[in-house]
PDB file of C-alpha atoms in Angstrom:
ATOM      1  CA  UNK A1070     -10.981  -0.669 -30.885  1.00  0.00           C
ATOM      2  CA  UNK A1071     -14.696  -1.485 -30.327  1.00  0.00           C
ATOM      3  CA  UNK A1072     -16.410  -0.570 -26.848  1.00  0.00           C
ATOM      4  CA  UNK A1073     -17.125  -3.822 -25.723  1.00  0.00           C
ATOM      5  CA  UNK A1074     -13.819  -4.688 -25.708  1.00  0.00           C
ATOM      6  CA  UNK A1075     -13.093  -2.143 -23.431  1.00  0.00           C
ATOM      7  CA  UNK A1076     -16.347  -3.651 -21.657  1.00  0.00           C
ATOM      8  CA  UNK A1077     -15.014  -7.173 -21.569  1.00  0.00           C
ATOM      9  CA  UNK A1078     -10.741  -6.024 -20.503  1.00  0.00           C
ATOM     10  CA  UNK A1079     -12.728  -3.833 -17.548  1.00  0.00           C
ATOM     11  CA  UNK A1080     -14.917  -6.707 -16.872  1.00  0.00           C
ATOM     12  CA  UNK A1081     -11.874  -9.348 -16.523  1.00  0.00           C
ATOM     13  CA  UNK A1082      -9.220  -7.215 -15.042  1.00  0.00           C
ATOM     14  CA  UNK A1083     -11.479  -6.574 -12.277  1.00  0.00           C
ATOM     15  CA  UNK A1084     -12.881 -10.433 -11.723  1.00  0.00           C
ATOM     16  CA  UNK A1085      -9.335 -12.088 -12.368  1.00  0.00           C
ATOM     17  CA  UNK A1086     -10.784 -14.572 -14.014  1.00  0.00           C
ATOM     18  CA  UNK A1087     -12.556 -14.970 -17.763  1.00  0.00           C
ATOM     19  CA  UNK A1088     -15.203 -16.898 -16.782  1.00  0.00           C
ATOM     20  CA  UNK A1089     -15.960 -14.855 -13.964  1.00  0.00           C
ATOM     21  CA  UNK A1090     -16.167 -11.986 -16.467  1.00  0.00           C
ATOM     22  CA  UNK A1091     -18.251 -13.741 -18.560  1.00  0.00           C
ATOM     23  CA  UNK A1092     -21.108 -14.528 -16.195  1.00  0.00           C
ATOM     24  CA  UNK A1093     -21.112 -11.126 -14.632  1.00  0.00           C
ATOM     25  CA  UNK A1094     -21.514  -9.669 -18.529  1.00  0.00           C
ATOM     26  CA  UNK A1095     -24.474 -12.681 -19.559  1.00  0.00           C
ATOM     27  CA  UNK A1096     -21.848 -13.492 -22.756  1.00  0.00           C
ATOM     28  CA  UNK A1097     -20.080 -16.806 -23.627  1.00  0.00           C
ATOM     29  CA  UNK A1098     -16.315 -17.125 -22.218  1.00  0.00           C
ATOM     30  CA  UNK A1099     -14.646 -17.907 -25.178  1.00  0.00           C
ATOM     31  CA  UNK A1100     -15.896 -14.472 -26.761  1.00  0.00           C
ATOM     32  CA  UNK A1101     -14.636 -12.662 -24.032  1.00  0.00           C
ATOM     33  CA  UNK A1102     -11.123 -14.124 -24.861  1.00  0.00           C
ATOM     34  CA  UNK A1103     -11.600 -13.404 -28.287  1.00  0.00           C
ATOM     35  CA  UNK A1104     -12.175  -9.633 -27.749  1.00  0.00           C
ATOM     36  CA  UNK A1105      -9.648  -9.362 -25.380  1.00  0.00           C
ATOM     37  CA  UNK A1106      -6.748 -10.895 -27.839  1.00  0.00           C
ATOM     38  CA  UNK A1107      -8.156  -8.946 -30.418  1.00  0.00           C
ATOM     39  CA  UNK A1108      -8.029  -5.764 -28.631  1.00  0.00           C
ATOM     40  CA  UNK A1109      -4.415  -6.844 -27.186  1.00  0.00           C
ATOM     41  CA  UNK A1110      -3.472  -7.938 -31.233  1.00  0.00           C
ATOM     42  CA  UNK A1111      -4.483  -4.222 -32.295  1.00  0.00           C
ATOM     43  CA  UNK A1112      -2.593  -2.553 -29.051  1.00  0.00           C
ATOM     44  CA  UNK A1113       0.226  -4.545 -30.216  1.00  0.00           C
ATOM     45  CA  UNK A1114       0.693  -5.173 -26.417  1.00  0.00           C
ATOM     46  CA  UNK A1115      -0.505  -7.677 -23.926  1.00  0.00           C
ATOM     47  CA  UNK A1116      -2.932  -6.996 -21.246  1.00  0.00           C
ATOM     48  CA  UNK A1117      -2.739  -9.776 -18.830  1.00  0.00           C
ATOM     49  CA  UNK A1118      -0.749 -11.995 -18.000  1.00  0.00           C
ATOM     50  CA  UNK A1119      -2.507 -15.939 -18.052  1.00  0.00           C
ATOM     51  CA  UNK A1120       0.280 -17.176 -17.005  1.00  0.00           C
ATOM     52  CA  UNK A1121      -1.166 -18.313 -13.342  1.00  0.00           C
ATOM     53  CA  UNK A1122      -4.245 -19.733 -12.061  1.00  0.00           C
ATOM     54  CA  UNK A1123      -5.407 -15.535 -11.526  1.00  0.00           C
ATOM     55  CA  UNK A1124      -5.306 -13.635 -14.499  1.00  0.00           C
ATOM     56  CA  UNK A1125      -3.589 -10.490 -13.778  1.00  0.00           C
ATOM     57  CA  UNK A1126      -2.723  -6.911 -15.156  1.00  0.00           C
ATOM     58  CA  UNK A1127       0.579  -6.476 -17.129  1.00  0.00           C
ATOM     59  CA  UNK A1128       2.785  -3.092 -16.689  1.00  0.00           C
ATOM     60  CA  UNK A1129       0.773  -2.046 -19.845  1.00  0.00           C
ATOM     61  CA  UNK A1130      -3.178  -3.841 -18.713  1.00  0.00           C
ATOM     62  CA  UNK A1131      -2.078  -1.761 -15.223  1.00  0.00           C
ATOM     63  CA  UNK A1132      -1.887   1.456 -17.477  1.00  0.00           C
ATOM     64  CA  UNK A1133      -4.355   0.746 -19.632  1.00  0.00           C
ATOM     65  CA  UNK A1134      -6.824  -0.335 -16.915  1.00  0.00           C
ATOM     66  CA  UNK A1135      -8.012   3.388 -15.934  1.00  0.00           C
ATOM     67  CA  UNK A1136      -8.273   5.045 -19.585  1.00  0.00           C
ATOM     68  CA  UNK A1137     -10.935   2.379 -20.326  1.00  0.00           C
ATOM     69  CA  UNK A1138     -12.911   2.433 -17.348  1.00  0.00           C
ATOM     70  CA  UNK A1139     -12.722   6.586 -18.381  1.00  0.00           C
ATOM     71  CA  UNK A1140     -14.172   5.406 -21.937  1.00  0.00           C
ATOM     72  CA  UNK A1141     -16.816   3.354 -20.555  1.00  0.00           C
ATOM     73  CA  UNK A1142     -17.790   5.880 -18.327  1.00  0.00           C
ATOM     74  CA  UNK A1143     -18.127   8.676 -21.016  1.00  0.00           C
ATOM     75  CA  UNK A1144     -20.217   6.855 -22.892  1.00  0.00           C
ATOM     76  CA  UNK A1145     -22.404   6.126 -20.339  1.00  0.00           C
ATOM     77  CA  UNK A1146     -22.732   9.856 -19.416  1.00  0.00           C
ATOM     78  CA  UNK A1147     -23.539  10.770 -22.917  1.00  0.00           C
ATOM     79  CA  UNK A1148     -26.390   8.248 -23.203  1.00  0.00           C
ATOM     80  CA  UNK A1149     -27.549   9.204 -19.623  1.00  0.00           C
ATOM     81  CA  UNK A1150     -27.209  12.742 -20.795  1.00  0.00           C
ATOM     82  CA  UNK A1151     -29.483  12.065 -23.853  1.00  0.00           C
ATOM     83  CA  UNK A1152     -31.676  10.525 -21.778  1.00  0.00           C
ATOM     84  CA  UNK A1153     -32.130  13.559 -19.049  1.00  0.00           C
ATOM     85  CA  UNK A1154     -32.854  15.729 -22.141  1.00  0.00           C
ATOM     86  CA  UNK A1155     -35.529  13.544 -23.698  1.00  0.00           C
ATOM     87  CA  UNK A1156     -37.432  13.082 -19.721  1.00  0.00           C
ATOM     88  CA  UNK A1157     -36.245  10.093 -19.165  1.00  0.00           C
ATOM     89  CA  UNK A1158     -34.442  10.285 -16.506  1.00  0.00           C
ATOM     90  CA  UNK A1159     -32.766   7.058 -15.445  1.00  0.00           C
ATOM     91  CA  UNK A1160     -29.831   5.288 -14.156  1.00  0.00           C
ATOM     92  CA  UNK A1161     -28.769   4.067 -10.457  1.00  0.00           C
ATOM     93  CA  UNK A1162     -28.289   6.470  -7.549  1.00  0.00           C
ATOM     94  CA  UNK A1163     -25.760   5.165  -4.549  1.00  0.00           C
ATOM     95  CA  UNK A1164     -27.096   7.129  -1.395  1.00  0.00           C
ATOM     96  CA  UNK A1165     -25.740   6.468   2.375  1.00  0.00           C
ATOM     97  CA  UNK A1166     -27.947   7.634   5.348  1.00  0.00           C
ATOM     98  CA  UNK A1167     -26.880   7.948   9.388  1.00  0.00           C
ATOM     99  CA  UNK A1168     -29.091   5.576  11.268  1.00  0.00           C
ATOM    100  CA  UNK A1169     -30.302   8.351  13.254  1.00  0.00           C
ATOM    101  CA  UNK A1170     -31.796  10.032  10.504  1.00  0.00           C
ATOM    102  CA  UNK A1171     -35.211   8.456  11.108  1.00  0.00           C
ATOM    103  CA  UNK A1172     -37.218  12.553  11.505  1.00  0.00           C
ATOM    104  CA  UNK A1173     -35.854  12.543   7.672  1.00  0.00           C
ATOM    105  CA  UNK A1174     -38.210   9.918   7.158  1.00  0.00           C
ATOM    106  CA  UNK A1175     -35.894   8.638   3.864  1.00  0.00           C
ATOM    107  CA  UNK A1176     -37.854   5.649   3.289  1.00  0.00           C
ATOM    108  CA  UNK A1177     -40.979   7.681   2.316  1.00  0.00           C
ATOM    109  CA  UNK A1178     -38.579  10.735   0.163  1.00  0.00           C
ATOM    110  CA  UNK A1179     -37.053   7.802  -1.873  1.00  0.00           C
ATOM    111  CA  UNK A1180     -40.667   5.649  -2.144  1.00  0.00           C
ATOM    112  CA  UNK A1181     -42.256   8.951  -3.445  1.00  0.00           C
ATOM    113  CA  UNK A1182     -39.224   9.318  -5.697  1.00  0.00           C
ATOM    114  CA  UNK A1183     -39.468   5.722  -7.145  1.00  0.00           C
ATOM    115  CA  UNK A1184     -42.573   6.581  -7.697  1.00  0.00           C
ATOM    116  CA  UNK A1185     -41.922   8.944  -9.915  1.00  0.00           C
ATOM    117  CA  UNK A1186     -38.520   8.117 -11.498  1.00  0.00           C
ATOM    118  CA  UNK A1187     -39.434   4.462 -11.827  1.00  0.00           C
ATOM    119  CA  UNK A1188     -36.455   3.649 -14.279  1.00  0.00           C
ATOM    120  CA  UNK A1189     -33.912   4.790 -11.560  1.00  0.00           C
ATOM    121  CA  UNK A1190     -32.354   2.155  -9.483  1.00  0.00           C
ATOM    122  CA  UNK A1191     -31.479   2.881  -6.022  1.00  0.00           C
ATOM    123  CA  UNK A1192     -29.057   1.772  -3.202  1.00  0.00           C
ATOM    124  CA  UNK A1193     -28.684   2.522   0.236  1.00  0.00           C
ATOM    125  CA  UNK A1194     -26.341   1.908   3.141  1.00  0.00           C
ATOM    126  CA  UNK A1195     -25.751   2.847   6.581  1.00  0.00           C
ATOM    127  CA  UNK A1196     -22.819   4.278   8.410  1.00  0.00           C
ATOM    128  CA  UNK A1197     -21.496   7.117  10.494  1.00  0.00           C
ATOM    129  CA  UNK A1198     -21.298  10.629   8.737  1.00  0.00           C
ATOM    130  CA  UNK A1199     -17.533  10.766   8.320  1.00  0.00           C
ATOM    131  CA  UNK A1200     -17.106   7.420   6.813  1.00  0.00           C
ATOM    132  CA  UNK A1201     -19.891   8.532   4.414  1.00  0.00           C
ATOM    133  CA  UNK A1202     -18.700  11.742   3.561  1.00  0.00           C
ATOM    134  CA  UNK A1203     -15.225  10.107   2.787  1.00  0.00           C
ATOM    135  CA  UNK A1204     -17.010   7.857  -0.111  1.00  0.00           C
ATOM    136  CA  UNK A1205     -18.935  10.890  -1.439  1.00  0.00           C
ATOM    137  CA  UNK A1206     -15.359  12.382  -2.223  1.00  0.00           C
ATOM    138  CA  UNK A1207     -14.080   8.721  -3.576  1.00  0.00           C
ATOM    139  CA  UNK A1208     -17.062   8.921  -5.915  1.00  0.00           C
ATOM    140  CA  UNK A1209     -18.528   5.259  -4.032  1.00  0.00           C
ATOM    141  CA  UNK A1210     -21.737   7.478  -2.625  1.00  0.00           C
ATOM    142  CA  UNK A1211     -23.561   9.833  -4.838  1.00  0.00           C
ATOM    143  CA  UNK A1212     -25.500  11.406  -2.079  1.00  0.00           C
ATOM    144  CA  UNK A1213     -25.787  11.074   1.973  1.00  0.00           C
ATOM    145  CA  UNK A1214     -27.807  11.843   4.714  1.00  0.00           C
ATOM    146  CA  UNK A1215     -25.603  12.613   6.932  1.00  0.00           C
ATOM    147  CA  UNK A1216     -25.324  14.613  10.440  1.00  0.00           C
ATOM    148  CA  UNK A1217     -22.702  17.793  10.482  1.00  0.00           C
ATOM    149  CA  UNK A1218     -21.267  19.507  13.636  1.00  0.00           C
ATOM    150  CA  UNK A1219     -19.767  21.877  11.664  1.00  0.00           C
ATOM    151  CA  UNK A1220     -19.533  23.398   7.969  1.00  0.00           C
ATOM    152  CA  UNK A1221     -19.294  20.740   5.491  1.00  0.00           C
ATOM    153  CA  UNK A1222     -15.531  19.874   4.503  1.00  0.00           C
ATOM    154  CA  UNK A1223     -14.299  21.384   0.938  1.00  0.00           C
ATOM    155  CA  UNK A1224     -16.023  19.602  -1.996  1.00  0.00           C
ATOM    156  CA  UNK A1225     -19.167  18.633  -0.734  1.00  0.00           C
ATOM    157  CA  UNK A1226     -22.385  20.427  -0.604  1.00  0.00           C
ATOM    158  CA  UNK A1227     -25.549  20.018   1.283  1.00  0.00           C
ATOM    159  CA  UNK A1228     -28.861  20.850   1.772  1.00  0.00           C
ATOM    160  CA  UNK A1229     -30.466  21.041   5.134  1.00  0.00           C
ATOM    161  CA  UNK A1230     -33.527  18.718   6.065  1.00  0.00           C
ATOM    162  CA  UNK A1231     -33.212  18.626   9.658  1.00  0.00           C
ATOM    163  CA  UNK A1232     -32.503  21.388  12.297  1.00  0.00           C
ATOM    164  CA  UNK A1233     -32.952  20.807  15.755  1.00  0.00           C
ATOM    165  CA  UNK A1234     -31.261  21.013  19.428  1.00  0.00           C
ATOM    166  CA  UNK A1235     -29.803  17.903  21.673  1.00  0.00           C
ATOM    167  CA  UNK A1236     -31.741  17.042  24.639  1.00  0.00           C
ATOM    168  CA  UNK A1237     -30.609  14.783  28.029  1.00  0.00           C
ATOM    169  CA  UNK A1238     -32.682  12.508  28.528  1.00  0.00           C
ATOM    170  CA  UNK A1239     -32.762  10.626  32.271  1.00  0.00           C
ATOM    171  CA  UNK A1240     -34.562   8.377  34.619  1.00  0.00           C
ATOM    172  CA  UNK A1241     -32.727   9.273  37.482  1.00  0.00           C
ATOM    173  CA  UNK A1242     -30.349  11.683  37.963  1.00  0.00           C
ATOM    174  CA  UNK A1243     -30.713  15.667  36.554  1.00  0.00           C
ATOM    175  CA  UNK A1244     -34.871  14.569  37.193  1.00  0.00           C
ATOM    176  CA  UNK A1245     -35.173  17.866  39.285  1.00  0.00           C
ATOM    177  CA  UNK A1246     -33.940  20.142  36.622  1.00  0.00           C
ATOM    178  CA  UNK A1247     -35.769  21.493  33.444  1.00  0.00           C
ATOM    179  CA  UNK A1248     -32.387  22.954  31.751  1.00  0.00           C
ATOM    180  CA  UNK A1249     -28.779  22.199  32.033  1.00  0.00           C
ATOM    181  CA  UNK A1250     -25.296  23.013  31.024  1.00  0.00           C
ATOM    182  CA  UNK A1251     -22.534  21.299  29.894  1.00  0.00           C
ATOM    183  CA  UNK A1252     -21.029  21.358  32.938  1.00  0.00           C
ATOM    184  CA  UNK A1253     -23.853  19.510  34.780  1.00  0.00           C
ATOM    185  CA  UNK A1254     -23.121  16.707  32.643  1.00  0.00           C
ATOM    186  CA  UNK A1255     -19.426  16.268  33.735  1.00  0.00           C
ATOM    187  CA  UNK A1256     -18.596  12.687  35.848  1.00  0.00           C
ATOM    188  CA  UNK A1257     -22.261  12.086  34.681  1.00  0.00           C
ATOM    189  CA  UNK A1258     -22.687   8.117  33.238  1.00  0.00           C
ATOM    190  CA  UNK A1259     -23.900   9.826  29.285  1.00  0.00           C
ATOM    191  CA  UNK A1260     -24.841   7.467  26.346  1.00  0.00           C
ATOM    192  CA  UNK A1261     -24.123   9.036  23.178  1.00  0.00           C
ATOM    193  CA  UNK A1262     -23.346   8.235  19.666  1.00  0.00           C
ATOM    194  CA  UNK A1263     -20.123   6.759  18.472  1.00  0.00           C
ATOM    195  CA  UNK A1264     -17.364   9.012  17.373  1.00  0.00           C
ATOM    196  CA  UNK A1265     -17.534  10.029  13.342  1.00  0.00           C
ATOM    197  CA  UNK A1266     -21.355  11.224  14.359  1.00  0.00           C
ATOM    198  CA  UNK A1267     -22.634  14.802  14.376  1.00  0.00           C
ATOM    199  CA  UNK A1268     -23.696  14.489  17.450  1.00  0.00           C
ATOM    200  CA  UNK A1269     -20.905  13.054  18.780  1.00  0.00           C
ATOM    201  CA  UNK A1270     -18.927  15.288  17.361  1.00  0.00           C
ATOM    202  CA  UNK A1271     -20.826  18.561  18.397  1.00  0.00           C
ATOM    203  CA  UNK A1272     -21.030  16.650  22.332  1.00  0.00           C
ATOM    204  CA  UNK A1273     -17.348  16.323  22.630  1.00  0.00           C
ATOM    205  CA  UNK A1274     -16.612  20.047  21.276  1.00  0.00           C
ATOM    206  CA  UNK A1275     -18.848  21.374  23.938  1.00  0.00           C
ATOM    207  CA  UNK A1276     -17.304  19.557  26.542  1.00  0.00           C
ATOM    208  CA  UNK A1277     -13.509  20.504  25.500  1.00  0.00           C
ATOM    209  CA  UNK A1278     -14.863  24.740  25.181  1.00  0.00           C
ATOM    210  CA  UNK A1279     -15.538  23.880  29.074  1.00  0.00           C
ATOM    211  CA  UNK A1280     -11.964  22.132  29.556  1.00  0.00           C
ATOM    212  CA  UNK A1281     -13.823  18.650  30.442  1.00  0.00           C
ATOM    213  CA  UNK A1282     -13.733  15.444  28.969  1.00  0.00           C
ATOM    214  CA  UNK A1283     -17.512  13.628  28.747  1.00  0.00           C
ATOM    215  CA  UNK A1284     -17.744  10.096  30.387  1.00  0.00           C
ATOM    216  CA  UNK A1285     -19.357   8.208  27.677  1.00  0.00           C
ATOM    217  CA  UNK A1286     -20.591   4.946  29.304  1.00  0.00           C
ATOM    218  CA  UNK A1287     -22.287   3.657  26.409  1.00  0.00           C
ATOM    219  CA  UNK A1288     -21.950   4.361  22.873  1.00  0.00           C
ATOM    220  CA  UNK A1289     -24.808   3.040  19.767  1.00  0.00           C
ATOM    221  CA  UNK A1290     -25.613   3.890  16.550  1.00  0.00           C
ATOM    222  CA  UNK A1291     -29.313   4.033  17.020  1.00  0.00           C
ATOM    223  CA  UNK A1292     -30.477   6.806  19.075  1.00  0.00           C
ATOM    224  CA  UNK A1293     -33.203   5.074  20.229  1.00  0.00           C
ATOM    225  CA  UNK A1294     -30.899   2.444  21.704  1.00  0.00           C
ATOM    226  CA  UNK A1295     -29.707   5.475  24.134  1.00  0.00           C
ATOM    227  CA  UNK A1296     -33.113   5.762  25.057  1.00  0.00           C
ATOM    228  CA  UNK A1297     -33.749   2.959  26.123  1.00  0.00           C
ATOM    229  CA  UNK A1298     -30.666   2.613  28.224  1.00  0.00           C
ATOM    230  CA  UNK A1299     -31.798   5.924  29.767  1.00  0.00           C
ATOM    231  CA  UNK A1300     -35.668   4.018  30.658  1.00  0.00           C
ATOM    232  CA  UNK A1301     -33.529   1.037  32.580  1.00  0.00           C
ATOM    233  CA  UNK A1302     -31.485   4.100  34.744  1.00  0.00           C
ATOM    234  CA  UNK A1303     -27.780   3.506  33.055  1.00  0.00           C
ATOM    235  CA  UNK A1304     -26.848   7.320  32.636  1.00  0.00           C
ATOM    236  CA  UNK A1305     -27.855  10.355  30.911  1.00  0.00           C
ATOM    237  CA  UNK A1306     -28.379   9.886  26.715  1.00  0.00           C
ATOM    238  CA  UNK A1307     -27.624  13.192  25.013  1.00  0.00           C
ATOM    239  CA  UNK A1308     -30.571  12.511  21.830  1.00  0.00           C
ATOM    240  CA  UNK A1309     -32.205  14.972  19.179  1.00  0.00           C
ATOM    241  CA  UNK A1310     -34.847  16.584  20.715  1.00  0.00           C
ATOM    242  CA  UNK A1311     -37.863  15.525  18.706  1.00  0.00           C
ATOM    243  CA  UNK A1312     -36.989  11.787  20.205  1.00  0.00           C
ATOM    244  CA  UNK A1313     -36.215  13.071  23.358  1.00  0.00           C
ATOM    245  CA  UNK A1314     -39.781  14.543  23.628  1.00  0.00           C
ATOM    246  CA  UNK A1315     -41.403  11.721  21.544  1.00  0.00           C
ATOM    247  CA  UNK A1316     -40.552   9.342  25.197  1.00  0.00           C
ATOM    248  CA  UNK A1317     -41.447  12.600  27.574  1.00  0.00           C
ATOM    249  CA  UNK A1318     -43.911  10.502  29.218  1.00  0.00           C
ATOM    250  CA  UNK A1319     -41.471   8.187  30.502  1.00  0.00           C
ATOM    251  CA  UNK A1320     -38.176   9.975  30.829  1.00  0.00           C
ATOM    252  CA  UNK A1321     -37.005  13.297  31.889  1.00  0.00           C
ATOM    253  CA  UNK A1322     -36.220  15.747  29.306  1.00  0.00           C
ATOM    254  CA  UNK A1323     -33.911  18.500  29.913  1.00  0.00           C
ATOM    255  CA  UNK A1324     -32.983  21.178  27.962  1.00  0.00           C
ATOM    256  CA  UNK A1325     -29.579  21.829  27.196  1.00  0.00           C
ATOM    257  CA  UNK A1326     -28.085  25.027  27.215  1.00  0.00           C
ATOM    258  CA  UNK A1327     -24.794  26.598  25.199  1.00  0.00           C
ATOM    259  CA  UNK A1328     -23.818  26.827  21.715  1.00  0.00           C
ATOM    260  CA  UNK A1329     -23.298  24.326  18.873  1.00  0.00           C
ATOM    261  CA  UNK A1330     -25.472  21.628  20.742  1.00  0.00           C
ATOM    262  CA  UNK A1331     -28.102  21.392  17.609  1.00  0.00           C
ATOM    263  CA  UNK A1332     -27.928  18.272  15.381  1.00  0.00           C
ATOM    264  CA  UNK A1333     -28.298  18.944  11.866  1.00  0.00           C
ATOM    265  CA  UNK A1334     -29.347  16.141   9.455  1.00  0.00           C
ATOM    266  CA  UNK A1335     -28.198  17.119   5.735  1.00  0.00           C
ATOM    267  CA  UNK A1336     -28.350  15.618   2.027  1.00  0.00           C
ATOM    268  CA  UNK A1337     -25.211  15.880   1.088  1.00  0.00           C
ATOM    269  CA  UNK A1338     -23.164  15.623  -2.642  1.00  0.00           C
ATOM    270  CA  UNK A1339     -19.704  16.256  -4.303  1.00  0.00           C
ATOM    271  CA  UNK A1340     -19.026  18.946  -5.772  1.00  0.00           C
ATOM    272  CA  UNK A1341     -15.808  18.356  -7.575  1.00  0.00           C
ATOM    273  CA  UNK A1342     -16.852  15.585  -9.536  1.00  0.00           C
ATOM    274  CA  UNK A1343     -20.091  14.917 -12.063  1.00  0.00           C
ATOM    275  CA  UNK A1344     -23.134  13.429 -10.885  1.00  0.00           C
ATOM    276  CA  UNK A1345     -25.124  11.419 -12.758  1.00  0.00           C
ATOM    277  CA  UNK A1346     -28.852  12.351 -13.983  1.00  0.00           C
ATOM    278  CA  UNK A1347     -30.655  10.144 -11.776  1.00  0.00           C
ATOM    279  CA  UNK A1348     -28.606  11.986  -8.447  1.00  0.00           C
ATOM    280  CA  UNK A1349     -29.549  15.220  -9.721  1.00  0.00           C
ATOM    281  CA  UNK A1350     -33.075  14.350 -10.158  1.00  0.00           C
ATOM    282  CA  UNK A1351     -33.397  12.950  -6.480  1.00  0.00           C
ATOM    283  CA  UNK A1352     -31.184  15.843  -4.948  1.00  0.00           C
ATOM    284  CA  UNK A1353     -33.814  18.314  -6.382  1.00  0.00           C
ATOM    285  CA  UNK A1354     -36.584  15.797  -5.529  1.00  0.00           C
ATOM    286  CA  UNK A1355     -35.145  16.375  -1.846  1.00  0.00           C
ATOM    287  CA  UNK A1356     -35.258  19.813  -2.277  1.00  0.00           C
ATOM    288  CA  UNK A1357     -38.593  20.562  -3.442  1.00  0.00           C
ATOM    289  CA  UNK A1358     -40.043  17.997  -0.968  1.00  0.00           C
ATOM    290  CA  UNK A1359     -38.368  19.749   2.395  1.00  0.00           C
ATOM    291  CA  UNK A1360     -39.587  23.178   0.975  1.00  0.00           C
ATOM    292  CA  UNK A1361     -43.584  21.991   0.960  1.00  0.00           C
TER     293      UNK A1361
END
């Protein structure tokens, strides 16, 4: 049993198809047939089933399937492994960030990191902080910038970047106050971040310790969105207070008073699972670079 055969079963169980397989793995498509029989010959078992215009997993391919992506991804370690201890640190790093995380400024952290690490490929999506701390546990993130409420859920740990309170910001209504509670926002038109946020999340809590439900008129995924619904007089948009302030000139800011209404902005990572070199080297990167 040779390790591209493992390379080329992976590689076709997951396309469905052998010529599919072959293109993704830049290797002729009778080869890949060739490997696979002869791994299937030396199993004494077959694999997949050709039978239809898919090709699909057997009983024993459907067994089989997870013990050589395990293989393949051992190896890999070990060479990335080798790697880290000779200074060569590369590999590919998955990270997910909120949209509001903008006072992170990621695109500079990861530029200066390219810079450095230049053999290290990098991703990056979007999304809301639950969805991303869900595929940091399924292994599909590495890291995340992502914004807590509370303590991070079992598994994953973080690192703070960003610490800082919620503002309202307003046009119209609350203009004649400099500080308000919770309270003063009920029956209020508020703009706010969608649910699975931080600061959704830390809004809503406040507003159930006071026995009210918010009126969330509009809901966006870019804080800067709720400001400018705020400049055209459409409610109240709860924001992190560095943006609130950033548009003091032409909105109201108002301070908000009670507990838990701070937005924190954190690199987060799994902790029940191995991360690669190259996530490693960019979570201390992180580290080092919101310390100076």
């Amino acid at each position: 049993m040779e390790l591209h055969q493992l390379a080329y079963f992976v590689a076709v169980a997951e396309e469905g198809n052998f010529t599919r397989a072959a293109e993704r793995l830049h290797v002729a498509q009778p080869g890949v047939s060739a490997q696979v029989r002869r791994l299937e010959r030396e199993l004494g078992q077959e694999l997949l089933d050709r039978s239809g215009r898919t090709v699909r997993l057997t009983d024993v391919g459907a067994a089989a399937l997870p013990h050589a992506r395990a293989a393949l991804a051992a190896v890999k370690g070990v060479r990335e492994a080798v790697d880290e201890l000779a200074g060569l640190v590369r590999g590919q790093v998955a990270i997910g960030a909120v949209t509001s995380a903008g006072p992170v400024r990621l695109p500079d952290l990861l530029a200066r990191f390219h810079e450095r690490y230049p053999a290290v490929e990098i991703t990056l999506s979007e999304a809301n902080s639950d969805t991303m701390l869900a595929a940091l546990r399924e292994g599909r993130l590495d890291l995340a910038v992502v914004g807590l409420a509370t303590d991070p859920p079992p598994g994953i740990a973080t690192q703070v970047l960003i610490d800082e309170p919620f503002v309202a910001v307003t046009s119209g209504v609350l203009a004649d106050r400099a500080e308000v509670a919770i309270a003063d926002l009920a029956g209020l038109p508020l703009m706010a971040l969608p649910k699975g946020t931080g600061l959704r999340t830390a809004l809503d809590a406040a507003f159930v310790r006071e026995g009210l439900v918010p009126r969330i008129a509009f809901e966006a995924a870019d804080p800067n969105v709720l400001v400018q619904l705020a400049m055209r007089g459409l409610g109240v948009a709860v924001v992190p207070e560095s943006l609130g302030r950033f548009h003091e000139g032409e909105l109201r800011v108002v301070t908000l008073s009670g507990p838990g209404l701070r937005g924190v902005l954190a690199l987060a990572w799994r902790t029940d699972g191995p991360l690669s070199p190259a996530a490693r080297a960019l979570i201390a990167f992180a580290r080092a670079s919101y310390r100076s």
